[in-house]
Amino acid sequence: MKAQIAFSPSFSYFFYPSKEEMTPLNFPLQRLTSVKDGVEALGVPHTEVGEILVNGISVDFNYLLKDRDKACILPFSPPVDVTKATLLRPVPLERPSFVVDINVARLGSLLRLMGLDTVYNHAWRDKDIAAISKDEGRIVITRDRSLLKRKIITYGRLIREERPWAQLFEVIKFYNLKSWLFPFSRCSFCNETLRPVQKEDVLDRLEPLTRLFYNEFTECPKCGKVYWSGSHKQRIKERILVMLEKSQQLKAEDDYTSDNIF
Ligand SMILES: [Zn+2]
């Protein structure tokens, strides 16, 4: 008994050598196997799958493969809206928020810099990250395929890019987060929402030049870090604008399908 599982070419990232065209793979059925188990046994985490067709009919992850079934595994078609239910993920999220692992910790800081609710702790193990994702309805962001194969994770994304700013662009594009961005509204260390603070209340925490040249400040209520609008903020703003303009151009050119975003 065997089923055939065919992956869309978008999944070539998961196979070595990477292929332009994917041929259907034979999958022996020695016991009851869900299509989700079959997909993961072949190396693709379930979080990367957008739709599954078996013999041309859309099914959920629990579908049990039968002899001579032909399963077609399709990717997401970005942008992905996690607040909408789908057959594979019937319980949507209230909003996009994230938990990141140690391999993308710098991306985590950038997500918080953009005002996106993102938690991270270097002491968390894979099982902790999976539990937080489930309990708090957070999307797991990682470069670790095995983490994303954990059963209790519903929403997750394997990051393809290597550099943190490119990774940030990748996440914003994939989930279309532009309307969720509030740069400089969160502490980039502990994820707390910053609050405006009077200069006289933070004078003792400012360097002499900062004290001299800046007048508007925000403060993290958790760790006490003080933020101000300096030249670094201007540079970051310019970088964000370039990133968003680039994403706009991609959309305008209709060059934005799941097969060519990476
Ligand atoms: Zn803080």
Short mmCIF file of N, CA and C in Angstrom, two decimals, residues 102-229:
data_model
loop_
_atom_site.label_atom_id
_atom_site.label_comp_id
_atom_site.label_asym_id
_atom_site.label_seq_id
_atom_site.Cartn_x
_atom_site.Cartn_y
_atom_site.Cartn_z
N ILE A 102 16.09 31.44 19.56
CA ILE A 102 17.41 32.06 19.69
C ILE A 102 18.09 32.33 18.34
N ASN A 103 17.73 31.53 17.31
CA ASN A 103 18.36 31.71 16.00
C ASN A 103 17.93 32.98 15.28
N VAL A 104 16.82 33.54 15.70
CA VAL A 104 16.35 34.79 15.07
C VAL A 104 16.10 35.85 16.15
N ALA A 105 16.94 35.83 17.20
CA ALA A 105 16.75 36.77 18.30
C ALA A 105 16.87 38.23 17.83
N ARG A 106 17.78 38.48 16.91
CA ARG A 106 17.94 39.88 16.42
C ARG A 106 16.72 40.31 15.61
N LEU A 107 16.16 39.39 14.86
CA LEU A 107 14.91 39.69 14.17
C LEU A 107 13.83 40.02 15.21
N GLY A 108 13.83 39.31 16.33
CA GLY A 108 12.87 39.59 17.40
C GLY A 108 12.96 41.04 17.86
N SER A 109 14.19 41.54 18.04
CA SER A 109 14.37 42.94 18.46
C SER A 109 13.81 43.89 17.40
N LEU A 110 14.04 43.56 16.12
CA LEU A 110 13.54 44.42 15.04
C LEU A 110 12.01 44.41 14.98
N LEU A 111 11.41 43.25 15.21
CA LEU A 111 9.94 43.17 15.21
C LEU A 111 9.40 44.08 16.33
N ARG A 112 10.05 44.05 17.49
CA ARG A 112 9.60 44.91 18.60
C ARG A 112 9.84 46.38 18.27
N LEU A 113 10.96 46.65 17.62
CA LEU A 113 11.26 48.02 17.19
C LEU A 113 10.14 48.56 16.30
N MET A 114 9.54 47.67 15.52
CA MET A 114 8.44 48.06 14.63
C MET A 114 7.10 48.10 15.37
N GLY A 115 7.12 47.81 16.66
CA GLY A 115 5.89 47.86 17.45
C GLY A 115 5.10 46.57 17.45
N LEU A 116 5.69 45.50 16.90
CA LEU A 116 4.97 44.22 16.85
C LEU A 116 5.23 43.42 18.14
N ASP A 117 4.16 42.92 18.73
CA ASP A 117 4.23 42.19 19.99
C ASP A 117 5.02 40.89 19.79
N THR A 118 6.24 40.84 20.34
CA THR A 118 7.15 39.72 20.08
C THR A 118 7.88 39.33 21.36
N VAL A 119 7.71 38.08 21.77
CA VAL A 119 8.39 37.65 23.00
C VAL A 119 9.57 36.74 22.67
N TYR A 120 10.58 36.81 23.55
CA TYR A 120 11.80 36.02 23.36
C TYR A 120 12.50 35.89 24.70
N ASN A 121 13.03 34.70 24.95
CA ASN A 121 13.88 34.51 26.12
C ASN A 121 14.90 33.45 25.75
N HIS A 122 16.19 33.78 25.92
CA HIS A 122 17.22 32.84 25.45
C HIS A 122 17.19 31.52 26.22
N ALA A 123 16.53 31.52 27.39
CA ALA A 123 16.49 30.29 28.20
C ALA A 123 15.37 29.34 27.76
N TRP A 124 14.45 29.83 26.93
CA TRP A 124 13.35 28.96 26.51
C TRP A 124 13.85 27.83 25.63
N ARG A 125 13.32 26.63 25.91
CA ARG A 125 13.62 25.48 25.04
C ARG A 125 12.48 25.34 24.04
N ASP A 126 12.67 24.42 23.08
CA ASP A 126 11.65 24.27 22.02
C ASP A 126 10.26 24.03 22.59
N LYS A 127 10.19 23.18 23.63
CA LYS A 127 8.85 22.86 24.17
C LYS A 127 8.22 24.10 24.83
N ASP A 128 9.04 24.98 25.40
CA ASP A 128 8.51 26.21 26.00
C ASP A 128 7.96 27.13 24.91
N ILE A 129 8.72 27.25 23.81
CA ILE A 129 8.30 28.13 22.71
C ILE A 129 6.98 27.61 22.11
N ALA A 130 6.89 26.29 21.95
CA ALA A 130 5.67 25.70 21.39
C ALA A 130 4.48 25.97 22.33
N ALA A 131 4.70 25.83 23.64
CA ALA A 131 3.61 26.04 24.61
C ALA A 131 3.17 27.51 24.61
N ILE A 132 4.11 28.43 24.52
CA ILE A 132 3.77 29.86 24.50
C ILE A 132 2.97 30.17 23.23
N SER A 133 3.39 29.59 22.12
CA SER A 133 2.68 29.81 20.86
C SER A 133 1.22 29.38 21.00
N LYS A 134 1.01 28.22 21.58
CA LYS A 134 -0.35 27.70 21.73
C LYS A 134 -1.15 28.52 22.76
N ASP A 135 -0.56 28.72 23.94
CA ASP A 135 -1.30 29.36 25.03
C ASP A 135 -1.61 30.82 24.74
N GLU A 136 -0.68 31.52 24.07
CA GLU A 136 -0.86 32.96 23.86
C GLU A 136 -1.25 33.31 22.43
N GLY A 137 -1.46 32.29 21.58
CA GLY A 137 -1.84 32.55 20.20
C GLY A 137 -0.79 33.35 19.44
N ARG A 138 0.47 32.91 19.56
CA ARG A 138 1.57 33.62 18.89
C ARG A 138 2.13 32.79 17.73
N ILE A 139 2.57 33.48 16.70
CA ILE A 139 3.20 32.83 15.55
C ILE A 139 4.66 32.53 15.90
N VAL A 140 5.09 31.28 15.72
CA VAL A 140 6.49 30.93 15.98
C VAL A 140 7.33 31.37 14.78
N ILE A 141 8.36 32.15 15.05
CA ILE A 141 9.27 32.59 14.00
C ILE A 141 10.63 31.98 14.29
N THR A 142 11.15 31.21 13.35
CA THR A 142 12.38 30.45 13.62
C THR A 142 13.07 30.05 12.32
N ARG A 143 14.31 29.55 12.45
CA ARG A 143 14.98 28.92 11.31
C ARG A 143 15.18 27.43 11.60
N ASP A 144 14.49 26.93 12.62
CA ASP A 144 14.64 25.55 13.07
C ASP A 144 13.45 24.72 12.60
N ARG A 145 13.66 23.87 11.61
CA ARG A 145 12.55 23.07 11.05
C ARG A 145 11.93 22.14 12.08
N SER A 146 12.78 21.56 12.94
CA SER A 146 12.24 20.57 13.88
C SER A 146 11.30 21.23 14.89
N LEU A 147 11.59 22.46 15.27
CA LEU A 147 10.69 23.18 16.19
C LEU A 147 9.30 23.29 15.58
N LEU A 148 9.22 23.60 14.29
CA LEU A 148 7.92 23.81 13.63
C LEU A 148 7.14 22.52 13.42
N LYS A 149 7.81 21.37 13.61
CA LYS A 149 7.08 20.10 13.47
C LYS A 149 6.34 19.73 14.76
N ARG A 150 6.52 20.50 15.81
CA ARG A 150 5.81 20.18 17.07
C ARG A 150 4.30 20.30 16.87
N LYS A 151 3.61 19.29 17.37
CA LYS A 151 2.17 19.17 17.13
C LYS A 151 1.35 20.36 17.61
N ILE A 152 1.71 20.91 18.78
CA ILE A 152 0.83 21.94 19.37
C ILE A 152 1.00 23.30 18.69
N ILE A 153 1.96 23.42 17.78
CA ILE A 153 2.11 24.69 17.07
C ILE A 153 1.15 24.70 15.87
N THR A 154 0.34 25.74 15.80
CA THR A 154 -0.56 25.89 14.65
C THR A 154 0.00 26.91 13.67
N TYR A 155 0.49 28.01 14.21
CA TYR A 155 0.99 29.10 13.36
C TYR A 155 2.50 29.24 13.54
N GLY A 156 3.22 29.18 12.43
CA GLY A 156 4.67 29.33 12.50
C GLY A 156 5.21 29.61 11.12
N ARG A 157 6.43 30.10 11.08
CA ARG A 157 7.04 30.38 9.79
C ARG A 157 8.54 30.13 9.86
N LEU A 158 9.02 29.34 8.90
CA LEU A 158 10.46 29.12 8.79
C LEU A 158 11.05 30.29 8.00
N ILE A 159 11.95 31.00 8.64
CA ILE A 159 12.54 32.19 8.01
C ILE A 159 13.63 31.76 7.03
N ARG A 160 13.53 32.27 5.80
CA ARG A 160 14.50 31.89 4.76
C ARG A 160 15.71 32.82 4.74
N GLU A 161 15.48 34.10 4.93
CA GLU A 161 16.58 35.06 4.84
C GLU A 161 17.56 34.89 6.00
N GLU A 162 18.78 35.40 5.79
CA GLU A 162 19.80 35.23 6.83
C GLU A 162 20.06 36.49 7.63
N ARG A 163 19.95 37.66 6.97
CA ARG A 163 20.27 38.91 7.67
C ARG A 163 19.01 39.46 8.34
N PRO A 164 19.15 40.02 9.57
CA PRO A 164 17.98 40.43 10.34
C PRO A 164 17.04 41.41 9.62
N TRP A 165 17.58 42.42 8.91
CA TRP A 165 16.67 43.36 8.24
C TRP A 165 15.95 42.70 7.08
N ALA A 166 16.63 41.81 6.38
CA ALA A 166 15.97 41.07 5.30
C ALA A 166 14.91 40.14 5.88
N GLN A 167 15.21 39.58 7.04
CA GLN A 167 14.22 38.72 7.71
C GLN A 167 12.98 39.53 8.11
N LEU A 168 13.22 40.75 8.59
CA LEU A 168 12.09 41.61 8.98
C LEU A 168 11.21 41.89 7.77
N PHE A 169 11.84 42.22 6.67
CA PHE A 169 11.12 42.48 5.41
C PHE A 169 10.32 41.24 5.01
N GLU A 170 10.97 40.09 5.14
CA GLU A 170 10.32 38.81 4.79
C GLU A 170 9.04 38.60 5.62
N VAL A 171 9.12 38.85 6.92
CA VAL A 171 7.96 38.64 7.80
C VAL A 171 6.86 39.66 7.50
N ILE A 172 7.24 40.92 7.32
CA ILE A 172 6.24 41.97 7.06
C ILE A 172 5.50 41.69 5.75
N LYS A 173 6.26 41.24 4.73
CA LYS A 173 5.64 40.92 3.45
C LYS A 173 4.72 39.71 3.57
N PHE A 174 5.23 38.67 4.22
CA PHE A 174 4.49 37.40 4.26
C PHE A 174 3.14 37.57 4.96
N TYR A 175 3.14 38.34 6.06
CA TYR A 175 1.89 38.51 6.82
C TYR A 175 1.22 39.86 6.54
N ASN A 176 1.72 40.61 5.58
CA ASN A 176 1.19 41.93 5.25
C ASN A 176 0.93 42.75 6.51
N LEU A 177 2.02 43.09 7.21
CA LEU A 177 1.88 43.68 8.54
C LEU A 177 1.88 45.20 8.55
N LYS A 178 1.84 45.80 7.35
CA LYS A 178 2.01 47.26 7.32
C LYS A 178 1.04 48.00 8.24
N SER A 179 -0.22 47.55 8.26
CA SER A 179 -1.19 48.28 9.09
C SER A 179 -1.01 47.97 10.58
N TRP A 180 -0.13 47.04 10.92
CA TRP A 180 0.12 46.70 12.33
C TRP A 180 1.39 47.36 12.86
N LEU A 181 2.07 48.11 12.01
CA LEU A 181 3.36 48.66 12.43
C LEU A 181 3.19 49.97 13.21
N PHE A 182 3.82 50.03 14.39
CA PHE A 182 3.89 51.27 15.17
C PHE A 182 5.32 51.41 15.66
N PRO A 183 6.22 51.86 14.74
CA PRO A 183 7.64 51.89 15.11
C PRO A 183 7.89 52.74 16.37
N PHE A 184 8.82 52.29 17.16
CA PHE A 184 9.27 52.97 18.38
C PHE A 184 8.21 53.02 19.48
N SER A 185 7.23 52.14 19.42
CA SER A 185 6.20 52.15 20.47
C SER A 185 6.45 51.10 21.55
N ARG A 186 7.44 50.20 21.31
CA ARG A 186 7.72 49.12 22.25
C ARG A 186 9.18 49.10 22.67
N CYS A 187 9.45 48.60 23.86
CA CYS A 187 10.83 48.42 24.29
C CYS A 187 11.44 47.28 23.48
N SER A 188 12.58 47.54 22.84
CA SER A 188 13.15 46.48 22.00
C SER A 188 13.82 45.40 22.85
N PHE A 189 13.94 45.62 24.16
CA PHE A 189 14.53 44.59 25.03
C PHE A 189 13.46 43.71 25.65
N CYS A 190 12.38 44.33 26.18
CA CYS A 190 11.42 43.48 26.91
C CYS A 190 10.00 43.53 26.37
N ASN A 191 9.74 44.14 25.24
CA ASN A 191 8.45 44.05 24.53
C ASN A 191 7.35 44.90 25.18
N GLU A 192 7.65 45.61 26.27
CA GLU A 192 6.62 46.43 26.91
C GLU A 192 6.30 47.65 26.04
N THR A 193 5.05 48.12 26.14
CA THR A 193 4.68 49.35 25.42
C THR A 193 5.30 50.54 26.14
N LEU A 194 5.97 51.39 25.37
CA LEU A 194 6.65 52.55 25.97
C LEU A 194 5.63 53.63 26.35
N ARG A 195 5.98 54.43 27.35
CA ARG A 195 5.10 55.55 27.72
C ARG A 195 5.89 56.85 27.67
N PRO A 196 5.21 57.95 27.29
CA PRO A 196 5.90 59.25 27.25
C PRO A 196 6.32 59.63 28.67
N VAL A 197 7.45 60.31 28.76
CA VAL A 197 7.93 60.68 30.10
C VAL A 197 8.53 62.09 30.03
N GLN A 198 8.39 62.84 31.10
CA GLN A 198 8.94 64.20 31.14
C GLN A 198 10.46 64.14 31.27
N LYS A 199 11.11 65.10 30.59
CA LYS A 199 12.58 65.13 30.61
C LYS A 199 13.12 65.18 32.04
N GLU A 200 12.47 66.02 32.90
CA GLU A 200 13.00 66.16 34.26
C GLU A 200 12.95 64.86 35.07
N ASP A 201 12.03 63.96 34.64
CA ASP A 201 11.90 62.70 35.38
C ASP A 201 13.00 61.69 35.01
N VAL A 202 13.68 61.92 33.88
CA VAL A 202 14.71 60.94 33.46
C VAL A 202 16.10 61.56 33.36
N LEU A 203 16.22 62.82 33.81
CA LEU A 203 17.50 63.52 33.68
C LEU A 203 18.69 62.71 34.19
N ASP A 204 18.49 62.05 35.30
CA ASP A 204 19.61 61.31 35.91
C ASP A 204 20.02 60.08 35.10
N ARG A 205 19.20 59.70 34.12
CA ARG A 205 19.54 58.52 33.30
C ARG A 205 20.08 58.92 31.92
N LEU A 206 20.30 60.22 31.69
CA LEU A 206 20.72 60.67 30.36
C LEU A 206 22.20 61.03 30.34
N GLU A 207 22.83 60.74 29.19
CA GLU A 207 24.21 61.18 28.98
C GLU A 207 24.18 62.71 28.80
N PRO A 208 25.29 63.40 29.11
CA PRO A 208 25.30 64.88 29.04
C PRO A 208 24.81 65.43 27.70
N LEU A 209 25.27 64.85 26.58
CA LEU A 209 24.88 65.41 25.27
C LEU A 209 23.40 65.15 24.98
N THR A 210 22.92 64.00 25.38
CA THR A 210 21.50 63.68 25.19
C THR A 210 20.66 64.70 25.99
N ARG A 211 21.11 64.96 27.20
CA ARG A 211 20.43 65.92 28.08
C ARG A 211 20.37 67.29 27.41
N LEU A 212 21.46 67.64 26.73
CA LEU A 212 21.56 68.96 26.11
C LEU A 212 20.68 69.10 24.86
N PHE A 213 20.67 68.06 24.02
CA PHE A 213 20.07 68.23 22.68
C PHE A 213 18.65 67.70 22.52
N TYR A 214 18.18 66.86 23.39
CA TYR A 214 16.87 66.22 23.17
C TYR A 214 15.87 66.54 24.27
N ASN A 215 14.60 66.63 23.86
CA ASN A 215 13.56 67.04 24.80
C ASN A 215 12.38 66.09 24.91
N GLU A 216 12.26 65.19 23.94
CA GLU A 216 11.12 64.27 23.99
C GLU A 216 11.60 62.85 24.26
N PHE A 217 10.99 62.25 25.27
CA PHE A 217 11.47 60.94 25.71
C PHE A 217 10.31 59.98 25.96
N THR A 218 10.61 58.70 25.78
CA THR A 218 9.69 57.66 26.22
C THR A 218 10.48 56.73 27.13
N GLU A 219 9.72 55.97 27.94
CA GLU A 219 10.38 55.12 28.93
C GLU A 219 9.69 53.75 28.94
N CYS A 220 10.49 52.70 29.16
CA CYS A 220 9.91 51.36 29.32
C CYS A 220 9.51 51.18 30.78
N PRO A 221 8.23 50.92 31.04
CA PRO A 221 7.79 50.78 32.43
C PRO A 221 8.36 49.55 33.11
N LYS A 222 8.90 48.61 32.32
CA LYS A 222 9.41 47.37 32.91
C LYS A 222 10.90 47.46 33.26
N CYS A 223 11.72 47.82 32.25
CA CYS A 223 13.17 47.81 32.50
C CYS A 223 13.73 49.21 32.74
N GLY A 224 12.91 50.24 32.52
CA GLY A 224 13.36 51.61 32.82
C GLY A 224 14.21 52.23 31.72
N LYS A 225 14.42 51.54 30.61
CA LYS A 225 15.23 52.11 29.53
C LYS A 225 14.54 53.35 28.95
N VAL A 226 15.34 54.38 28.70
CA VAL A 226 14.80 55.63 28.16
C VAL A 226 15.14 55.74 26.68
N TYR A 227 14.16 56.14 25.88
CA TYR A 227 14.34 56.30 24.42
C TYR A 227 14.11 57.75 24.05
N TRP A 228 14.85 58.24 23.06
CA TRP A 228 14.63 59.60 22.57
C TRP A 228 14.80 59.64 21.06
N SER A 229 14.35 60.75 20.45
CA SER A 229 14.43 60.87 18.99
C SER A 229 15.77 61.42 18.57
#
